Short mmCIF file of C-alpha atoms and ligand atoms in Angstrom, two decimals:
data_model
loop_
_atom_site.label_atom_id
_atom_site.label_comp_id
_atom_site.label_asym_id
_atom_site.label_seq_id
_atom_site.Cartn_x
_atom_site.Cartn_y
_atom_site.Cartn_z
CA MET G 8 -26.65 32.28 14.53
CA GLU G 9 -27.07 28.90 16.15
CA LYS G 10 -23.80 26.98 15.27
CA ILE G 11 -23.29 23.15 15.99
CA LYS G 12 -20.24 22.38 18.03
CA VAL G 13 -18.57 19.43 16.27
CA CYS G 14 -15.54 16.82 17.49
CA LEU G 15 -13.54 15.18 15.00
CA ILE G 16 -12.94 11.66 16.05
CA GLY G 17 -9.64 10.12 13.61
CA CYS G 18 -7.31 12.89 12.66
CA GLY G 19 -5.92 10.87 9.63
CA ARG G 20 -5.97 11.24 5.74
CA ALA G 21 -9.97 11.49 5.34
CA GLY G 22 -10.36 13.03 8.74
CA MET G 23 -8.33 16.12 7.63
CA ILE G 24 -10.49 16.72 4.73
CA HIS G 25 -13.43 16.89 7.26
CA ALA G 26 -11.56 19.16 10.16
CA ARG G 27 -10.51 21.75 7.01
CA SER G 28 -14.45 21.72 5.82
CA TYR G 29 -15.54 22.14 9.39
CA ALA G 30 -13.01 24.55 10.54
CA GLY G 31 -13.20 27.03 7.67
CA ASN G 32 -16.42 26.48 5.36
CA VAL G 33 -19.12 25.25 7.13
CA LYS G 34 -20.86 28.23 9.09
CA ARG G 35 -23.19 26.92 11.13
CA ALA G 36 -20.90 25.00 12.96
CA GLU G 37 -17.81 25.46 14.79
CA LEU G 38 -14.53 22.32 15.18
CA ILE G 39 -14.05 22.74 18.93
CA ALA G 40 -12.74 19.24 19.61
CA LEU G 41 -10.07 16.86 17.76
CA CYS G 42 -9.50 13.00 19.09
CA ASP G 43 -6.92 10.49 18.10
CA PRO G 44 -5.08 8.28 20.28
CA PHE G 45 -1.44 8.50 18.55
CA GLU G 46 -0.71 11.33 19.67
CA GLU G 47 1.82 12.57 16.72
CA ASN G 48 -1.73 12.47 14.49
CA LEU G 49 -3.22 14.74 17.41
CA ARG G 50 -0.75 17.34 17.57
CA LEU G 51 0.14 17.66 13.64
CA ALA G 52 -3.68 17.70 13.27
CA ARG G 53 -3.67 20.96 16.20
CA GLU G 54 -0.99 22.49 14.34
CA GLU G 55 -2.69 22.76 11.31
CA ILE G 56 -6.02 23.65 13.00
CA GLU G 57 -6.32 25.09 16.14
CA VAL G 58 -9.36 23.84 18.41
CA PRO G 59 -10.12 24.34 22.24
CA CYS G 60 -10.00 20.72 23.66
CA ILE G 61 -8.09 17.69 21.86
CA TYR G 62 -8.72 14.00 23.31
CA THR G 63 -6.57 10.55 23.16
CA ASP G 64 -9.86 8.90 24.13
CA TYR G 65 -13.29 9.32 22.29
CA ARG G 66 -15.02 7.77 25.47
CA GLU G 67 -13.57 11.25 27.25
CA ALA G 68 -14.55 13.43 24.21
CA LEU G 69 -17.94 12.30 24.52
CA LYS G 70 -18.47 13.19 28.01
CA ASN G 71 -18.03 17.07 27.06
CA SER G 72 -21.64 18.28 27.14
CA GLU G 73 -20.86 21.64 24.72
CA ILE G 74 -19.92 18.80 22.02
CA ASP G 75 -23.45 18.35 19.62
CA ALA G 76 -22.10 16.60 16.87
CA VAL G 77 -19.20 13.88 15.66
CA VAL G 78 -17.56 13.42 12.52
CA VAL G 79 -16.08 9.50 12.82
CA VAL G 80 -13.20 8.75 10.39
CA THR G 81 -11.33 6.33 11.83
CA PRO G 82 -10.42 2.75 11.00
CA THR G 83 -13.94 1.31 9.91
CA LYS G 84 -13.23 -1.60 12.73
CA PHE G 85 -14.28 1.32 14.95
CA HIS G 86 -16.88 3.07 13.29
CA HIS G 87 -19.51 0.41 15.12
CA ASP G 88 -18.71 1.26 18.74
CA ILE G 89 -18.09 5.01 18.44
CA VAL G 90 -21.07 5.62 16.89
CA ILE G 91 -23.14 3.56 19.34
CA ALA G 92 -21.20 5.08 22.29
CA ALA G 93 -22.21 8.54 20.94
CA ALA G 94 -25.67 8.03 20.02
CA GLN G 95 -26.07 6.81 23.86
CA ALA G 96 -24.11 9.92 24.66
CA GLY G 97 -26.91 11.91 22.87
CA LYS G 98 -24.16 13.23 19.91
CA HIS G 99 -25.42 13.09 16.76
CA VAL G 100 -23.51 11.60 13.82
CA PHE G 101 -21.70 11.81 10.74
CA CYS G 102 -20.03 8.43 10.33
CA GLU G 103 -17.58 7.73 6.74
CA LYS G 104 -18.09 5.03 4.56
CA PRO G 105 -18.08 1.88 4.62
CA MET G 106 -20.45 2.10 7.66
CA ALA G 107 -19.27 -0.68 9.78
CA GLU G 108 -17.96 -4.45 9.24
CA SER G 109 -21.12 -6.13 9.16
CA PRO G 110 -24.79 -5.32 8.18
CA ARG G 111 -25.89 -6.53 12.01
CA GLU G 112 -23.05 -3.95 12.84
CA CYS G 113 -24.96 -1.06 10.86
CA ASP G 114 -28.46 -1.95 11.92
CA GLU G 115 -27.18 -1.82 15.59
CA MET G 116 -25.61 1.78 14.76
CA ILE G 117 -28.99 2.37 13.46
CA GLU G 118 -31.36 1.82 16.22
CA ALA G 119 -28.80 3.18 18.63
CA CYS G 120 -29.34 6.43 17.06
CA ARG G 121 -32.81 6.42 16.44
CA ALA G 122 -33.58 5.04 19.80
CA ASN G 123 -31.04 8.25 21.61
CA GLY G 124 -32.88 10.47 18.64
CA VAL G 125 -29.71 11.71 17.20
CA LYS G 126 -28.96 11.99 13.24
CA LEU G 127 -27.32 9.22 11.37
CA GLN G 128 -25.23 10.31 7.98
CA VAL G 129 -22.84 8.10 6.29
CA GLY G 130 -19.95 9.54 3.97
CA PHE G 131 -20.93 9.09 0.65
CA MET G 132 -19.65 12.35 -0.66
CA ARG G 133 -20.80 11.72 -4.38
CA ARG G 134 -24.39 12.58 -3.67
CA PHE G 135 -23.09 16.17 -2.72
CA ASP G 136 -21.00 16.32 -5.86
CA LYS G 137 -22.52 18.91 -8.19
CA ASN G 138 -21.67 16.87 -11.40
CA PHE G 139 -23.20 13.83 -9.81
CA ARG G 140 -25.99 15.54 -8.48
CA ARG G 141 -26.80 17.38 -11.44
CA GLY G 142 -27.23 13.81 -12.85
CA LYS G 143 -29.68 12.63 -10.51
CA GLU G 144 -32.06 15.97 -10.85
CA LEU G 145 -31.87 15.29 -15.16
CA ILE G 146 -33.19 11.84 -14.16
CA ASP G 147 -35.90 12.98 -12.03
CA SER G 148 -37.02 15.69 -14.87
CA GLY G 149 -37.68 12.81 -17.10
CA ILE G 150 -35.96 14.18 -19.66
CA ILE G 151 -34.10 10.85 -20.87
CA GLY G 152 -37.48 9.24 -20.34
CA GLN G 153 -37.70 5.66 -18.68
CA VAL G 154 -34.18 4.96 -17.63
CA THR G 155 -33.29 1.17 -18.65
CA SER G 156 -29.37 1.25 -18.12
CA LEU G 157 -26.85 2.54 -15.67
CA ARG G 158 -23.13 2.53 -15.59
CA SER G 159 -20.44 3.68 -12.94
CA ASN G 160 -17.01 3.15 -12.59
CA THR G 161 -14.37 3.91 -10.14
CA HIS G 162 -10.32 3.16 -11.08
CA GLY G 163 -8.34 4.27 -8.64
CA PRO G 164 -4.05 4.96 -9.14
CA SER G 165 -2.63 3.70 -5.85
CA GLU G 166 -0.37 0.52 -5.62
CA PRO G 167 -2.34 -1.58 -3.28
CA LYS G 168 -0.76 -1.82 0.60
CA GLU G 169 0.02 -4.97 1.95
CA TRP G 170 -3.21 -6.01 3.60
CA MET G 171 -5.14 -4.97 0.29
CA PHE G 172 -4.43 -8.34 -1.14
CA ASP G 173 -6.21 -10.56 1.81
CA VAL G 174 -9.95 -9.66 0.03
CA ARG G 175 -11.49 -11.48 2.51
CA SER G 176 -11.04 -8.77 5.15
CA SER G 177 -10.22 -5.88 2.78
CA TYR G 178 -13.01 -6.93 -0.01
CA GLY G 179 -10.67 -5.69 -2.78
CA PRO G 180 -11.37 -2.90 -5.65
CA ILE G 181 -15.22 -3.87 -4.91
CA GLY G 182 -14.92 -2.55 -1.74
CA GLU G 183 -12.15 -0.19 -1.80
CA VAL G 184 -13.54 1.78 -4.66
CA ASN G 185 -16.74 0.45 -6.03
CA SER G 186 -18.52 0.93 -2.98
CA HIS G 187 -19.25 4.69 -3.75
CA ASP G 188 -20.92 3.45 -7.19
CA PHE G 189 -23.09 0.62 -5.47
CA ASP G 190 -24.41 3.75 -3.36
CA THR G 191 -24.71 6.03 -6.89
CA LEU G 192 -26.55 3.12 -8.81
CA ARG G 193 -28.91 2.65 -6.02
CA TRP G 194 -29.61 6.47 -5.82
CA TYR G 195 -29.55 6.62 -9.62
CA ALA G 196 -32.22 3.85 -9.88
CA GLY G 197 -34.56 4.74 -7.13
CA SER G 198 -34.23 0.97 -6.13
CA GLU G 199 -32.89 -1.50 -4.16
CA VAL G 200 -31.02 -4.04 -5.95
CA LYS G 201 -32.23 -7.74 -6.45
CA SER G 202 -29.28 -9.54 -7.73
CA LEU G 203 -26.22 -9.38 -9.16
CA TYR G 204 -23.06 -11.49 -10.85
CA ALA G 205 -19.46 -10.07 -10.25
CA ALA G 206 -16.39 -11.48 -11.43
CA GLY G 207 -12.55 -10.33 -10.84
CA ARG G 208 -9.20 -10.93 -12.03
CA ASN G 209 -5.29 -9.91 -11.13
CA PHE G 210 -3.71 -8.65 -13.82
CA ARG G 211 -1.14 -5.99 -12.43
CA SER G 212 0.57 -7.67 -9.80
CA PRO G 213 1.00 -11.22 -11.06
CA GLU G 214 4.21 -11.31 -8.44
CA MET G 215 1.56 -11.98 -5.80
CA ALA G 216 -0.57 -14.56 -7.09
CA GLU G 217 0.71 -17.31 -5.34
CA LYS G 218 0.51 -15.87 -1.73
CA TYR G 219 -2.77 -14.34 -2.70
CA PRO G 220 -4.42 -16.03 -5.56
CA GLU G 221 -7.71 -15.09 -4.62
CA TYR G 222 -6.67 -11.19 -5.14
CA TYR G 223 -7.99 -9.29 -7.79
CA ASP G 224 -7.30 -5.84 -8.94
CA THR G 225 -10.09 -5.59 -11.68
CA CYS G 226 -13.52 -6.48 -11.52
CA GLN G 227 -16.93 -5.82 -13.27
CA THR G 228 -20.03 -6.13 -11.77
CA ILE G 229 -23.43 -6.77 -13.27
CA LEU G 230 -26.49 -5.66 -11.27
CA GLU G 231 -30.42 -6.13 -11.67
CA PHE G 232 -32.80 -3.70 -9.90
CA GLU G 233 -35.76 -4.74 -8.16
CA ASN G 234 -37.52 -1.84 -10.54
CA GLY G 235 -36.37 -3.64 -13.71
CA ILE G 236 -33.44 -1.35 -14.55
CA ILE G 237 -30.33 -2.94 -15.17
CA GLY G 238 -26.57 -1.91 -13.80
CA THR G 239 -22.73 -2.60 -14.39
CA ILE G 240 -19.92 -1.45 -12.48
CA SER G 241 -16.32 -1.15 -13.09
CA GLY G 242 -13.52 -1.74 -10.44
CA ALA G 243 -9.85 -1.41 -10.14
CA GLN G 244 -7.11 -0.51 -8.66
CA TYR G 245 -3.47 0.61 -9.16
CA VAL G 246 -4.69 1.83 -13.05
CA LYS G 247 -1.80 4.33 -12.85
CA TYR G 248 -3.05 6.89 -15.28
CA GLY G 249 -4.91 8.81 -12.64
CA TYR G 250 -8.33 8.76 -10.48
CA ASP G 251 -11.16 8.17 -12.68
CA SER G 252 -14.89 7.92 -11.46
CA ARG G 253 -18.08 8.72 -14.10
CA ALA G 254 -21.28 7.28 -14.36
CA GLU G 255 -23.76 6.90 -17.55
CA ILE G 256 -27.51 7.01 -17.30
CA LEU G 257 -29.29 5.25 -20.43
CA GLY G 258 -32.92 6.16 -20.79
CA THR G 259 -35.93 5.41 -23.73
CA ASP G 260 -35.13 8.74 -25.17
CA GLY G 261 -31.60 9.63 -24.68
CA ILE G 262 -28.41 9.62 -22.20
CA ILE G 263 -26.40 11.25 -19.23
CA LYS G 264 -22.83 11.47 -19.20
CA VAL G 265 -22.02 12.16 -15.80
CA GLY G 266 -17.81 13.25 -14.81
CA THR G 267 -14.97 13.30 -16.78
CA GLN G 268 -11.70 11.75 -16.57
CA HIS G 269 -9.68 15.43 -16.95
CA SER G 270 -8.95 17.55 -13.90
CA ASP G 271 -10.51 20.50 -16.22
CA ALA G 272 -12.06 21.28 -19.34
CA VAL G 273 -8.79 22.39 -21.16
CA GLU G 274 -7.89 19.74 -23.73
CA LEU G 275 -4.68 20.78 -26.13
CA SER G 276 -4.90 18.49 -29.49
CA VAL G 277 -1.14 18.39 -31.07
CA SER G 278 0.42 17.84 -34.42
CA GLU G 279 0.89 14.25 -34.15
CA GLN G 280 -2.86 13.61 -34.05
CA LYS G 281 -2.74 13.50 -30.53
CA ASN G 282 -5.02 15.00 -27.55
CA ILE G 283 -3.23 15.98 -24.27
CA SER G 284 -5.33 16.63 -21.07
CA ASP G 285 -4.78 16.39 -17.67
CA SER G 286 -5.79 13.11 -15.41
CA VAL G 287 -7.94 13.94 -11.91
CA VAL G 288 -4.61 12.82 -9.79
CA SER G 289 -7.27 11.72 -6.63
CA TRP G 290 -10.51 11.37 -5.36
CA LYS G 291 -9.14 14.47 -3.18
CA ASN G 292 -8.83 16.94 -5.51
CA LEU G 293 -12.26 15.43 -7.67
CA PHE G 294 -14.32 15.68 -4.83
CA ALA G 295 -13.08 18.60 -2.32
CA ASP G 296 -16.39 20.55 -2.73
CA ALA G 297 -18.35 17.66 -2.42
CA TYR G 298 -16.74 16.95 0.95
CA VAL G 299 -17.73 20.73 1.78
CA ALA G 300 -21.36 20.44 0.55
CA GLU G 301 -21.82 17.13 2.75
CA ALA G 302 -20.58 18.58 6.21
CA ASN G 303 -22.76 21.39 5.23
CA ALA G 304 -25.83 19.02 4.81
CA PHE G 305 -24.81 17.55 7.68
CA VAL G 306 -25.49 20.62 9.64
CA ASP G 307 -28.58 21.66 8.48
CA CYS G 308 -30.42 18.62 8.86
CA ILE G 309 -29.04 18.98 12.52
CA LEU G 310 -30.46 22.16 12.61
CA CYS G 311 -33.61 22.00 10.47
CA GLY G 312 -34.32 18.40 12.31
CA GLU G 313 -34.63 16.88 8.55
CA GLU G 314 -33.53 13.34 7.70
CA PRO G 315 -29.94 13.34 6.31
CA ALA G 316 -29.67 12.51 2.68
CA VAL G 317 -27.09 9.71 3.26
CA THR G 318 -28.78 7.55 5.53
CA GLY G 319 -27.75 4.49 7.89
CA HIS G 320 -30.02 2.78 6.00
CA ASP G 321 -27.66 3.66 2.29
CA GLY G 322 -24.51 2.86 4.31
CA LYS G 323 -25.95 -0.89 5.45
CA MET G 324 -27.29 -1.48 1.66
CA ALA G 325 -23.72 -0.70 0.25
CA LEU G 326 -22.07 -2.61 2.74
CA LEU G 327 -24.52 -5.44 1.94
CA LEU G 328 -23.55 -5.05 -2.21
CA VAL G 329 -20.16 -5.47 -1.68
CA ASN G 330 -20.46 -8.42 0.24
CA ALA G 331 -22.46 -9.71 -2.24
CA GLY G 332 -20.03 -8.67 -4.91
CA LEU G 333 -17.35 -10.15 -3.01
CA LYS G 334 -19.12 -13.35 -2.59
CA SER G 335 -20.35 -13.88 -6.56
CA ILE G 336 -16.58 -13.14 -7.21
CA LEU G 337 -14.89 -15.61 -4.80
CA GLU G 338 -18.20 -18.53 -5.09
CA LYS G 339 -17.78 -17.38 -9.76
CA ARG G 340 -21.91 -17.14 -9.65
CA PRO G 341 -24.59 -14.54 -9.49
CA VAL G 342 -26.16 -13.96 -5.64
CA GLN G 343 -29.37 -13.00 -4.69
CA ILE G 344 -29.53 -10.22 -2.65
CA SER G 345 -32.04 -12.25 -0.07
CA GLU G 346 -29.53 -14.44 0.34
CA MET G 347 -27.48 -11.66 2.08
CA GLU G 348 -29.97 -10.80 4.54
CA GLU G 349 -30.12 -14.32 6.01
N1 NAD C 14 -15.57 8.81 1.59
C1 NAD C 14 -14.24 8.73 1.38
O1 NAD C 14 -13.93 9.07 -0.16
C2 NAD C 14 -13.30 8.21 1.95
C3 NAD C 14 -12.38 8.64 1.52
C4 NAD C 14 -10.76 7.93 2.29
C5 NAD C 14 -11.19 6.81 3.62
N2 NAD C 14 -12.36 6.68 4.13
C6 NAD C 14 -13.18 6.45 5.33
O2 NAD C 14 -12.49 7.06 6.44
C7 NAD C 14 -12.00 6.12 7.50
C8 NAD C 14 -10.51 6.37 7.73
O3 NAD C 14 -9.79 6.58 6.88
P1 NAD C 14 -8.37 7.19 6.76
O4 NAD C 14 -7.79 6.96 5.08
O5 NAD C 14 -8.25 8.04 6.78
O6 NAD C 14 -7.41 6.29 7.30
P2 NAD C 14 -6.18 6.83 8.26
O7 NAD C 14 -5.64 5.51 9.02
O8 NAD C 14 -5.45 7.61 7.52
O9 NAD C 14 -6.68 7.45 9.71
C9 NAD C 14 -7.45 7.03 10.39
C10 NAD C 14 -7.14 7.58 12.05
O10 NAD C 14 -8.02 7.29 13.38
C11 NAD C 14 -7.04 7.26 14.37
N3 NAD C 14 -7.64 6.47 15.26
C12 NAD C 14 -7.83 5.04 15.49
N4 NAD C 14 -8.20 4.21 16.25
C13 NAD C 14 -8.80 5.51 16.29
C14 NAD C 14 -10.14 5.70 17.86
N5 NAD C 14 -10.42 4.64 18.79
N6 NAD C 14 -10.58 6.67 18.08
C15 NAD C 14 -10.22 7.61 17.38
N7 NAD C 14 -9.09 7.94 16.25
C16 NAD C 14 -8.31 6.64 16.07
C17 NAD C 14 -5.72 7.25 13.87
O11 NAD C 14 -4.74 7.06 14.50
C18 NAD C 14 -5.76 7.67 12.19
O12 NAD C 14 -5.17 9.16 12.61
C19 NAD C 14 -12.01 4.77 6.94
O13 NAD C 14 -13.35 4.33 6.83
C20 NAD C 14 -11.90 4.70 5.46
O14 NAD C 14 -12.39 3.47 4.45
C21 NAD C 14 -13.84 7.65 3.46
#
């Protein structure tokens, strides 16, 4: 069986999720190299996953002609340079989201992959989650008639780190948690967004308000799609109750509800009229199978010569919408997406 030989670039929190997928769950791939400039991270990664090659510099890894594809999971600011160098070295590329720091960088990455004839897939793993996929299949089946409106929410439990309070660089929750929702709604709507309005406010960290007056931990976004569908997105950080990612699709003949806030299908009801069930703890648990499916899809598209299910264009558009959302929050006005492309 032909196998794609993979190098992981960036062995941190998300990188190791990909490493575990490629090391055990992707039959048509073999993880042969790990790369990370921080030797301690590299050591820990190699302790867990045995590979023949390790690198502290991605440029050295790219010289290895055995490597067919790279999985780029470094901090976002490095994605652009690494992806372009990988494409120029003839390696297929999987790049985590956010794809880059600006739509212009995304264009350059897309062009480099096109010019060098390599695949580029971006890490929106919800598209490979069985529940989110079922939602899309049901929309396409026409069972709820014409889609009228879409709702998607992501609420994350983690306490914000200091760098997240500066929303001009971190984007705040609209970038940190909602970039996946933007991608999901574009996918479900089958259309680009025409305009959006977003509002945000800091409720949970009032002690940071003086130093970071623009910080918000909660936001709501209303979107109008080019095909007339209306969407809303709810975003929040530091919600404490768990990781909560769900979507709803309202049609002329019915409704589809995707996902649940609970970690399993067991719910306990007790005598004080209380229902008790465990919350999902983290995106790592909720989307564990989706990460494996995403890796399999990447390898399959290389082997079969097909277009990836999540393209560089999808990565660019999600970034553009996050930028538009932050602009709307800061300027307190609706934003036309055409303004962002100028
Ligand atoms: N799909 C998702 O839901 C999801 C979830 C988490 C993170 N991410 C994305 O994955 C990326 C990494 O996030 P993380 O949370 O794993 O960060 P992290 O800080 O835990 O890990 C980043 C790793 O990259 C390494 N690194 C830094 N510069 C490098 C370079 N030049 N070459 C190779 N390695 C380098 C670091 O040493 C570190 O080990 C980010 O773009 C993030 O937004 C996506």
